[in-house]
PDB file of C-alpha atoms and ligand atoms in Angstrom:
ATOM      1  CA  MET A   1     202.866-142.316-107.622  1.00 42.00           C
ATOM      2  CA  LYS A   2     202.042-139.007-108.646  1.00 46.00           C
ATOM      3  CA  ASP A   3     204.135-137.609-111.292  1.00 55.00           C
ATOM      4  CA  ASN A   4     205.142-134.098-110.395  1.00 65.00           C
ATOM      5  CA  LYS A   5     207.678-132.635-113.178  1.00 81.00           C
ATOM      6  CA  HIS A   6     206.437-130.500-115.181  1.00 91.00           C
ATOM      7  CA  TYR A   7     206.690-131.249-119.124  1.00 95.00           C
ATOM      8  CA  ASN A   8     207.165-127.986-122.274  1.00 94.00           C
ATOM      9  CA  LYS A   9     204.175-130.186-123.870  1.00 97.00           C
ATOM     10  CA  THR A  10     202.576-133.507-123.840  1.00 97.00           C
ATOM     11  CA  ILE A  11     202.845-135.473-127.617  1.00 98.00           C
ATOM     12  CA  ALA A  12     201.351-138.958-128.456  1.00 98.00           C
ATOM     13  CA  LEU A  13     203.937-140.210-131.085  1.00 98.00           C
ATOM     14  CA  ALA A  14     202.271-142.837-133.145  1.00 98.00           C
ATOM     15  CA  ILE A  15     204.795-144.647-135.620  1.00 98.00           C
ATOM     16  CA  THR A  16     203.317-146.804-138.499  1.00 98.00           C
ATOM     17  CA  GLY A  17     204.607-148.791-140.880  1.00 98.00           C
ATOM     18  CA  ALA A  18     205.120-146.120-144.245  1.00 98.00           C
ATOM     19  CA  SER A  19     208.882-145.935-145.115  1.00 98.00           C
ATOM     20  CA  GLY A  20     210.675-143.774-143.363  1.00 98.00           C
ATOM     21  CA  PHE A  21     210.887-144.822-139.599  1.00 98.00           C
ATOM     22  CA  VAL A  22     214.215-142.715-139.232  1.00 98.00           C
ATOM     23  CA  TYR A  23     211.842-139.534-139.331  1.00 98.00           C
ATOM     24  CA  ALA A  24     210.218-140.879-136.037  1.00 98.00           C
ATOM     25  CA  LEU A  25     213.355-141.612-134.686  1.00 98.00           C
ATOM     26  CA  ARG A  26     214.373-138.351-135.243  1.00 98.00           C
ATOM     27  CA  LEU A  27     211.112-136.782-134.138  1.00 98.00           C
ATOM     28  CA  LEU A  28     211.491-138.472-130.766  1.00 98.00           C
ATOM     29  CA  GLU A  29     215.134-137.606-130.595  1.00 98.00           C
ATOM     30  CA  GLU A  30     214.292-133.934-130.495  1.00 98.00           C
ATOM     31  CA  LEU A  31     210.674-133.886-128.603  1.00 98.00           C
ATOM     32  CA  VAL A  32     212.941-135.370-125.717  1.00 98.00           C
ATOM     33  CA  ARG A  33     215.277-132.688-126.029  1.00 97.00           C
ATOM     34  CA  LEU A  34     212.625-130.027-126.397  1.00 97.00           C
ATOM     35  CA  ASP A  35     211.494-131.093-122.494  1.00 96.00           C
ATOM     36  CA  CYS A  36     208.099-132.804-124.020  1.00 98.00           C
ATOM     37  CA  ARG A  37     206.501-135.655-122.762  1.00 98.00           C
ATOM     38  CA  VAL A  38     206.186-138.903-125.293  1.00 98.00           C
ATOM     39  CA  TYR A  39     203.366-141.403-125.147  1.00 98.00           C
ATOM     40  CA  CYS A  40     204.747-143.794-127.691  1.00 98.00           C
ATOM     41  CA  ALA A  41     202.995-146.212-129.644  1.00 98.00           C
ATOM     42  CA  ILE A  42     204.738-148.408-132.755  1.00 98.00           C
ATOM     43  CA  SER A  43     202.741-150.493-135.964  1.00 98.00           C
ATOM     44  CA  GLU A  44     203.476-153.909-136.583  1.00 98.00           C
ATOM     45  CA  GLY A  45     203.977-152.323-140.281  1.00 98.00           C
ATOM     46  CA  ALA A  46     206.495-149.925-138.632  1.00 98.00           C
ATOM     47  CA  LYS A  47     208.896-152.743-136.910  1.00 98.00           C
ATOM     48  CA  ALA A  48     208.821-154.582-140.812  1.00 98.00           C
ATOM     49  CA  VAL A  49     210.060-151.400-142.153  1.00 98.00           C
ATOM     50  CA  ALA A  50     212.317-150.418-139.113  1.00 98.00           C
ATOM     51  CA  ARG A  51     213.967-154.118-139.418  1.00 98.00           C
ATOM     52  CA  LEU A  52     214.432-153.355-143.246  1.00 98.00           C
ATOM     53  CA  GLU A  53     215.237-149.958-143.720  1.00 97.00           C
ATOM     54  CA  GLU A  54     217.111-149.037-140.160  1.00 94.00           C
ATOM     55  CA  GLY A  55     218.275-153.421-139.362  1.00 95.00           C
ATOM     56  CA  PHE A  56     216.563-151.846-136.480  1.00 94.00           C
ATOM     57  CA  LEU A  57     214.803-154.795-134.242  1.00 96.00           C
ATOM     58  CA  ILE A  58     211.701-153.405-132.366  1.00 97.00           C
ATOM     59  CA  PRO A  59     210.987-155.772-129.262  1.00 97.00           C
ATOM     60  CA  ASP A  60     207.445-156.411-128.704  1.00 96.00           C
ATOM     61  CA  LEU A  61     207.240-155.449-125.114  1.00 97.00           C
ATOM     62  CA  PRO A  62     206.726-151.834-124.591  1.00 98.00           C
ATOM     63  CA  GLY A  63     209.403-151.898-121.539  1.00 97.00           C
ATOM     64  CA  GLU A  64     211.696-153.234-123.773  1.00 98.00           C
ATOM     65  CA  GLN A  65     211.116-150.726-126.424  1.00 98.00           C
ATOM     66  CA  LYS A  66     211.617-147.790-124.688  1.00 98.00           C
ATOM     67  CA  GLN A  67     215.172-149.605-123.565  1.00 98.00           C
ATOM     68  CA  THR A  68     216.169-150.076-127.028  1.00 97.00           C
ATOM     69  CA  LEU A  69     214.957-146.347-128.406  1.00 97.00           C
ATOM     70  CA  VAL A  70     216.779-144.868-125.307  1.00 98.00           C
ATOM     71  CA  ASN A  71     220.043-146.758-125.447  1.00 97.00           C
ATOM     72  CA  HIS A  72     220.023-146.501-129.892  1.00 96.00           C
ATOM     73  CA  LEU A  73     219.776-142.882-129.515  1.00 97.00           C
ATOM     74  CA  SER A  74     221.318-142.201-126.418  1.00 97.00           C
ATOM     75  CA  LEU A  75     218.506-140.449-125.007  1.00 97.00           C
ATOM     76  CA  SER A  76     218.646-138.487-121.958  1.00 96.00           C
ATOM     77  CA  LEU A  77     215.196-138.459-120.405  1.00 96.00           C
ATOM     78  CA  SER A  78     214.860-135.920-117.613  1.00 94.00           C
ATOM     79  CA  SER A  79     212.964-138.497-116.056  1.00 95.00           C
ATOM     80  CA  ASP A  80     212.067-142.022-116.308  1.00 95.00           C
ATOM     81  CA  ASP A  81     208.373-140.990-117.001  1.00 95.00           C
ATOM     82  CA  GLN A  82     209.268-138.276-119.857  1.00 97.00           C
ATOM     83  CA  LEU A  83     209.173-141.667-122.605  1.00 98.00           C
ATOM     84  CA  THR A  84     206.482-144.223-122.515  1.00 98.00           C
ATOM     85  CA  CYS A  85     206.130-146.618-125.088  1.00 98.00           C
ATOM     86  CA  TYR A  86     202.726-148.485-125.034  1.00 98.00           C
ATOM     87  CA  ALA A  87     201.267-151.741-127.015  1.00 98.00           C
ATOM     88  CA  THR A  88     199.323-151.196-129.659  1.00 97.00           C
ATOM     89  CA  ASN A  89     196.111-152.791-127.767  1.00 96.00           C
ATOM     90  CA  ASP A  90     196.641-151.201-124.461  1.00 97.00           C
ATOM     91  CA  TRP A  91     193.727-149.661-124.129  1.00 96.00           C
ATOM     92  CA  ASN A  92     194.824-148.366-120.673  1.00 95.00           C
ATOM     93  CA  SER A  93     197.500-145.706-122.318  1.00 97.00           C
ATOM     94  CA  PRO A  94     196.458-142.061-121.728  1.00 96.00           C
ATOM     95  CA  MET A  95     196.543-142.061-125.992  1.00 96.00           C
ATOM     96  CA  ALA A  96     193.029-144.210-125.685  1.00 96.00           C
ATOM     97  CA  SER A  97     191.063-141.863-123.507  1.00 95.00           C
ATOM     98  CA  GLY A  98     189.882-137.597-124.135  1.00 94.00           C
ATOM     99  CA  SER A  99     190.490-137.048-120.421  1.00 94.00           C
ATOM    100  CA  ALA A 100     194.169-137.865-120.717  1.00 93.00           C
ATOM    101  CA  PRO A 101     195.869-134.358-120.817  1.00 94.00           C
ATOM    102  CA  ILE A 102     197.432-134.871-124.006  1.00 96.00           C
ATOM    103  CA  ASP A 103     198.942-131.804-126.284  1.00 97.00           C
ATOM    104  CA  ALA A 104     198.916-132.767-129.968  1.00 98.00           C
ATOM    105  CA  MET A 105     199.080-136.236-131.467  1.00 98.00           C
ATOM    106  CA  VAL A 106     201.790-137.353-134.506  1.00 98.00           C
ATOM    107  CA  VAL A 107     201.771-139.911-136.620  1.00 98.00           C
ATOM    108  CA  ALA A 108     204.849-140.538-138.311  1.00 98.00           C
ATOM    109  CA  PRO A 109     205.526-141.709-140.735  1.00 98.00           C
ATOM    110  CA  CYS A 110     202.126-142.158-141.717  1.00 98.00           C
ATOM    111  CA  SER A 111     200.965-145.139-143.963  1.00 98.00           C
ATOM    112  CA  THR A 112     197.782-145.078-146.277  1.00 98.00           C
ATOM    113  CA  GLY A 113     196.298-147.446-144.390  1.00 98.00           C
ATOM    114  CA  THR A 114     196.393-145.924-140.967  1.00 98.00           C
ATOM    115  CA  LEU A 115     195.230-143.041-142.940  1.00 98.00           C
ATOM    116  CA  ALA A 116     192.184-144.546-144.539  1.00 98.00           C
ATOM    117  CA  SER A 117     191.506-146.012-141.366  1.00 98.00           C
ATOM    118  CA  ILE A 118     191.364-142.772-139.136  1.00 98.00           C
ATOM    119  CA  ALA A 119     189.246-140.847-141.992  1.00 98.00           C
ATOM    120  CA  ILE A 120     186.679-143.549-141.508  1.00 97.00           C
ATOM    121  CA  GLY A 121     187.049-143.220-137.719  1.00 95.00           C
ATOM    122  CA  LEU A 122     187.954-146.904-136.802  1.00 95.00           C
ATOM    123  CA  SER A 123     189.507-147.886-133.359  1.00 94.00           C
ATOM    124  CA  ASP A 124     190.995-151.196-133.456  1.00 96.00           C
ATOM    125  CA  SER A 125     194.207-150.726-132.569  1.00 97.00           C
ATOM    126  CA  LEU A 126     195.555-148.120-130.302  1.00 98.00           C
ATOM    127  CA  ILE A 127     197.029-145.515-132.601  1.00 98.00           C
ATOM    128  CA  LYS A 128     194.027-145.640-134.588  1.00 98.00           C
ATOM    129  CA  ARG A 129     191.730-144.706-131.211  1.00 98.00           C
ATOM    130  CA  ALA A 130     194.290-142.192-130.097  1.00 98.00           C
ATOM    131  CA  ALA A 131     193.814-140.375-133.466  1.00 98.00           C
ATOM    132  CA  VAL A 132     189.823-141.044-133.528  1.00 97.00           C
ATOM    133  CA  VAL A 133     190.291-139.400-130.280  1.00 97.00           C
ATOM    134  CA  CYS A 134     191.872-136.581-131.152  1.00 97.00           C
ATOM    135  CA  LEU A 135     189.591-135.571-133.916  1.00 97.00           C
ATOM    136  CA  LYS A 136     186.323-135.706-131.391  1.00 97.00           C
ATOM    137  CA  GLU A 137     188.163-133.474-128.726  1.00 97.00           C
ATOM    138  CA  ARG A 138     189.364-131.406-131.286  1.00 97.00           C
ATOM    139  CA  ARG A 139     192.852-131.603-130.870  1.00 97.00           C
ATOM    140  CA  PRO A 140     195.806-131.081-132.498  1.00 98.00           C
ATOM    141  CA  LEU A 141     196.736-134.105-135.256  1.00 98.00           C
ATOM    142  CA  LEU A 142     199.554-134.431-137.406  1.00 98.00           C
ATOM    143  CA  LEU A 143     199.972-137.029-139.771  1.00 98.00           C
ATOM    144  CA  MET A 144     203.105-137.729-141.551  1.00 98.00           C
ATOM    145  CA  PRO A 145     202.208-139.488-144.510  1.00 98.00           C
ATOM    146  CA  ARG A 146     204.783-141.377-147.375  1.00 98.00           C
ATOM    147  CA  GLU A 147     203.346-142.433-150.741  1.00 98.00           C
ATOM    148  CA  THR A 148     203.806-141.706-154.110  1.00 98.00           C
ATOM    149  CA  PRO A 149     201.791-141.579-156.618  1.00 98.00           C
ATOM    150  CA  LEU A 150     198.811-141.031-154.725  1.00 98.00           C
ATOM    151  CA  SER A 151     195.424-142.453-155.779  1.00 98.00           C
ATOM    152  CA  ALA A 152     192.321-140.996-155.505  1.00 98.00           C
ATOM    153  CA  ILE A 153     190.744-142.635-152.669  1.00 98.00           C
ATOM    154  CA  GLN A 154     194.230-141.017-150.807  1.00 98.00           C
ATOM    155  CA  LEU A 155     193.288-138.007-151.570  1.00 98.00           C
ATOM    156  CA  GLU A 156     190.065-137.831-151.036  1.00 98.00           C
ATOM    157  CA  HIS A 157     191.015-139.091-147.219  1.00 98.00           C
ATOM    158  CA  MET A 158     193.409-136.540-147.071  1.00 98.00           C
ATOM    159  CA  HIS A 159     191.015-133.752-147.865  1.00 98.00           C
ATOM    160  CA  LYS A 160     188.506-135.406-145.634  1.00 98.00           C
ATOM    161  CA  LEU A 161     190.801-134.599-142.763  1.00 98.00           C
ATOM    162  CA  SER A 162     191.627-131.565-143.370  1.00 98.00           C
ATOM    163  CA  LEU A 163     188.833-130.231-143.507  1.00 98.00           C
ATOM    164  CA  MET A 164     188.549-131.499-139.921  1.00 97.00           C
ATOM    165  CA  GLY A 165     191.558-129.208-139.085  1.00 97.00           C
ATOM    166  CA  VAL A 166     194.314-132.214-139.161  1.00 98.00           C
ATOM    167  CA  SER A 167     197.843-130.820-140.468  1.00 98.00           C
ATOM    168  CA  ILE A 168     198.594-133.520-143.500  1.00 98.00           C
ATOM    169  CA  LEU A 169     202.213-132.998-143.815  1.00 98.00           C
ATOM    170  CA  PRO A 170     204.003-135.293-146.761  1.00 98.00           C
ATOM    171  CA  ALA A 171     207.391-136.570-146.273  1.00 97.00           C
ATOM    172  CA  SER A 172     208.220-134.041-148.796  1.00 96.00           C
ATOM    173  CA  PRO A 173     211.111-132.052-147.813  1.00 96.00           C
ATOM    174  CA  GLY A 174     212.011-129.036-150.317  1.00 94.00           C
ATOM    175  CA  PHE A 175     215.702-128.550-151.597  1.00 95.00           C
ATOM    176  CA  TYR A 176     215.857-124.784-151.512  1.00 92.00           C
ATOM    177  CA  HIS A 177     217.739-124.674-148.136  1.00 90.00           C
ATOM    178  CA  LYS A 178     220.298-126.669-150.123  1.00 92.00           C
ATOM    179  CA  PRO A 179     220.560-129.753-148.042  1.00 94.00           C
ATOM    180  CA  GLN A 180     224.091-131.739-148.287  1.00 96.00           C
ATOM    181  CA  SER A 181     223.586-135.092-146.473  1.00 97.00           C
ATOM    182  CA  ILE A 182     220.171-137.106-145.965  1.00 97.00           C
ATOM    183  CA  ASP A 183     220.166-136.088-142.357  1.00 97.00           C
ATOM    184  CA  GLN A 184     219.221-132.069-143.813  1.00 96.00           C
ATOM    185  CA  LEU A 185     216.082-133.557-145.205  1.00 97.00           C
ATOM    186  CA  ILE A 186     214.662-135.417-142.734  1.00 97.00           C
ATOM    187  CA  ASP A 187     215.574-133.050-140.129  1.00 97.00           C
ATOM    188  CA  PHE A 188     213.533-130.307-142.992  1.00 97.00           C
ATOM    189  CA  ILE A 189     210.401-132.621-142.620  1.00 97.00           C
ATOM    190  CA  VAL A 190     210.765-133.086-138.318  1.00 98.00           C
ATOM    191  CA  ALA A 191     211.295-129.307-138.144  1.00 97.00           C
ATOM    192  CA  ARG A 192     208.225-128.415-139.806  1.00 97.00           C
ATOM    193  CA  ILE A 193     206.439-131.030-137.620  1.00 98.00           C
ATOM    194  CA  LEU A 194     207.922-129.239-134.515  1.00 97.00           C
ATOM    195  CA  SER A 195     207.038-126.011-135.696  1.00 96.00           C
ATOM    196  CA  GLN A 196     203.043-127.318-135.883  1.00 97.00           C
ATOM    197  CA  LEU A 197     203.134-128.559-132.617  1.00 97.00           C
ATOM    198  CA  GLY A 198     204.237-124.975-131.479  1.00 96.00           C
ATOM    199  CA  LEU A 199     207.577-125.754-130.424  1.00 97.00           C
ATOM    200  CA  ASP A 200     210.959-123.587-130.820  1.00 92.00           C
ATOM    201  CA  GLN A 201     212.855-125.824-133.357  1.00 88.00           C
ATOM    202  CA  SER A 202     216.463-125.021-134.038  1.00 88.00           C
ATOM    203  CA  LEU A 203     216.609-127.879-137.202  1.00 91.00           C
ATOM    204  CA  LEU A 204     216.026-125.618-139.505  1.00 88.00           C
ATOM    205  CA  SER A 205     216.024-121.146-139.918  1.00 85.00           C
ATOM    206  CA  PRO A 206     212.615-120.103-141.364  1.00 82.00           C
ATOM    207  CA  TRP A 207     213.107-118.749-145.090  1.00 80.00           C
ATOM    208  CA  GLY A 208     214.524-115.143-145.535  1.00 79.00           C
ATOM    209  CA  THR A 209     216.181-115.294-141.992  1.00 79.00           C
ATOM    210  CA  SER A 210     219.773-116.877-142.782  1.00 63.00           C
ATOM    211  CA  ASP A 211     222.612-115.355-144.823  1.00 54.00           C
TER     212      ASP A 211
HETATM  213  C1  FMN B 301     209.466-151.783-146.365  1.00 85.31           C
HETATM  214  C2  FMN B 301     208.015-151.118-146.686  1.00 85.31           C
HETATM  215  C3  FMN B 301     207.488-150.360-147.337  1.00 85.31           C
HETATM  216  C4  FMN B 301     206.387-149.578-146.953  1.00 85.31           C
HETATM  217  N1  FMN B 301     206.121-148.328-147.514  1.00 85.31           N
HETATM  218  C5  FMN B 301     205.097-147.775-147.432  1.00 85.31           C
HETATM  219  C6  FMN B 301     204.571-146.586-147.419  1.00 85.31           C
HETATM  220  O1  FMN B 301     205.762-145.657-148.024  1.00 85.31           O
HETATM  221  N2  FMN B 301     203.561-145.934-147.619  1.00 85.31           N
HETATM  222  C7  FMN B 301     202.201-146.685-146.996  1.00 85.31           C
HETATM  223  O2  FMN B 301     201.208-145.890-147.412  1.00 85.31           O
HETATM  224  N3  FMN B 301     202.605-148.128-147.044  1.00 85.31           N
HETATM  225  C8  FMN B 301     203.937-148.456-146.809  1.00 85.31           C
HETATM  226  N4  FMN B 301     204.087-149.652-146.694  1.00 85.31           N
HETATM  227  C9  FMN B 301     203.038-150.971-146.970  1.00 85.31           C
HETATM  228  C10 FMN B 301     202.528-151.205-144.715  1.00 85.31           C
HETATM  229  O3  FMN B 301     203.350-151.005-144.320  1.00 85.31           O
HETATM  230  C11 FMN B 301     201.250-151.520-144.927  1.00 85.31           C
HETATM  231  O4  FMN B 301     199.934-151.338-145.604  1.00 85.31           O
HETATM  232  C12 FMN B 301     200.639-152.035-143.529  1.00 85.31           C
HETATM  233  O5  FMN B 301     199.750-152.951-143.289  1.00 85.31           O
HETATM  234  C13 FMN B 301     200.711-150.762-142.748  1.00 85.31           C
HETATM  235  O6  FMN B 301     200.122-150.424-141.317  1.00 85.31           O
HETATM  236  P1  FMN B 301     199.979-149.618-140.026  1.00 85.31           P
HETATM  237  O7  FMN B 301     199.300-148.386-140.332  1.00 85.31           O
HETATM  238  O8  FMN B 301     199.678-150.278-139.228  1.00 85.31           O
HETATM  239  O9  FMN B 301     201.511-149.996-139.922  1.00 85.31           O
HETATM  240  C14 FMN B 301     205.727-150.644-146.683  1.00 85.31           C
HETATM  241  C15 FMN B 301     205.564-151.972-146.411  1.00 85.31           C
HETATM  242  C16 FMN B 301     206.996-152.040-146.202  1.00 85.31           C
HETATM  243  C17 FMN B 301     207.057-153.941-145.368  1.00 85.31           C
END
């Protein structure tokens, strides 16, 4: 059935196995709240991290993944198609093709393994294929790596992608807004991602505007 609902933006959200699964959860929550349509793909690595960090068991079936995320975050979807999860080998996903009207893609968190794959153009999973499609279509692509320290290889990959217009947005929150909680540190990064996507975020006041 044809979908007539107009969304603010359509965002491809890929969650991979770097530490910081909680960033992805918070980002998803905000994207839904800001009336974005979200196509979501979760790597096996991300599932392992989610289990370890959050005690969060992500099912294998995409339909069950969606229901688990909706329940866990108490998401209130404006329409059933606002959130769709895809298996990482689902080549029928809109994320896999340049013909699908996707405004931007975010990989958060982004493992250095996935980052390296994107930098060399590997497409052996839906997540990598979707990122490679963004590059060829010159669509906004945001990667939120989490690793420290970084090797010359990893820095080289980031440099290469940055020169192609990719936003490299490391999970390194600032402290100048005097955060009082981990939630505020998470929101700092999520706010920066939302701003990069051109969304009107309200998690963090721009510097120089709060009292
Ligand atoms: C608990 C845990 C934490 C991890 N943290 C990171 C990390 O912060 N950065 C990273 O690049 N890889 C990290 N890894 C390793 C990746 O998950 C692993 O390289 C995986 O193959 C990445 O695959 P993916 O990109 O398809 O998810 C972590 C793994 C585990 C189990």
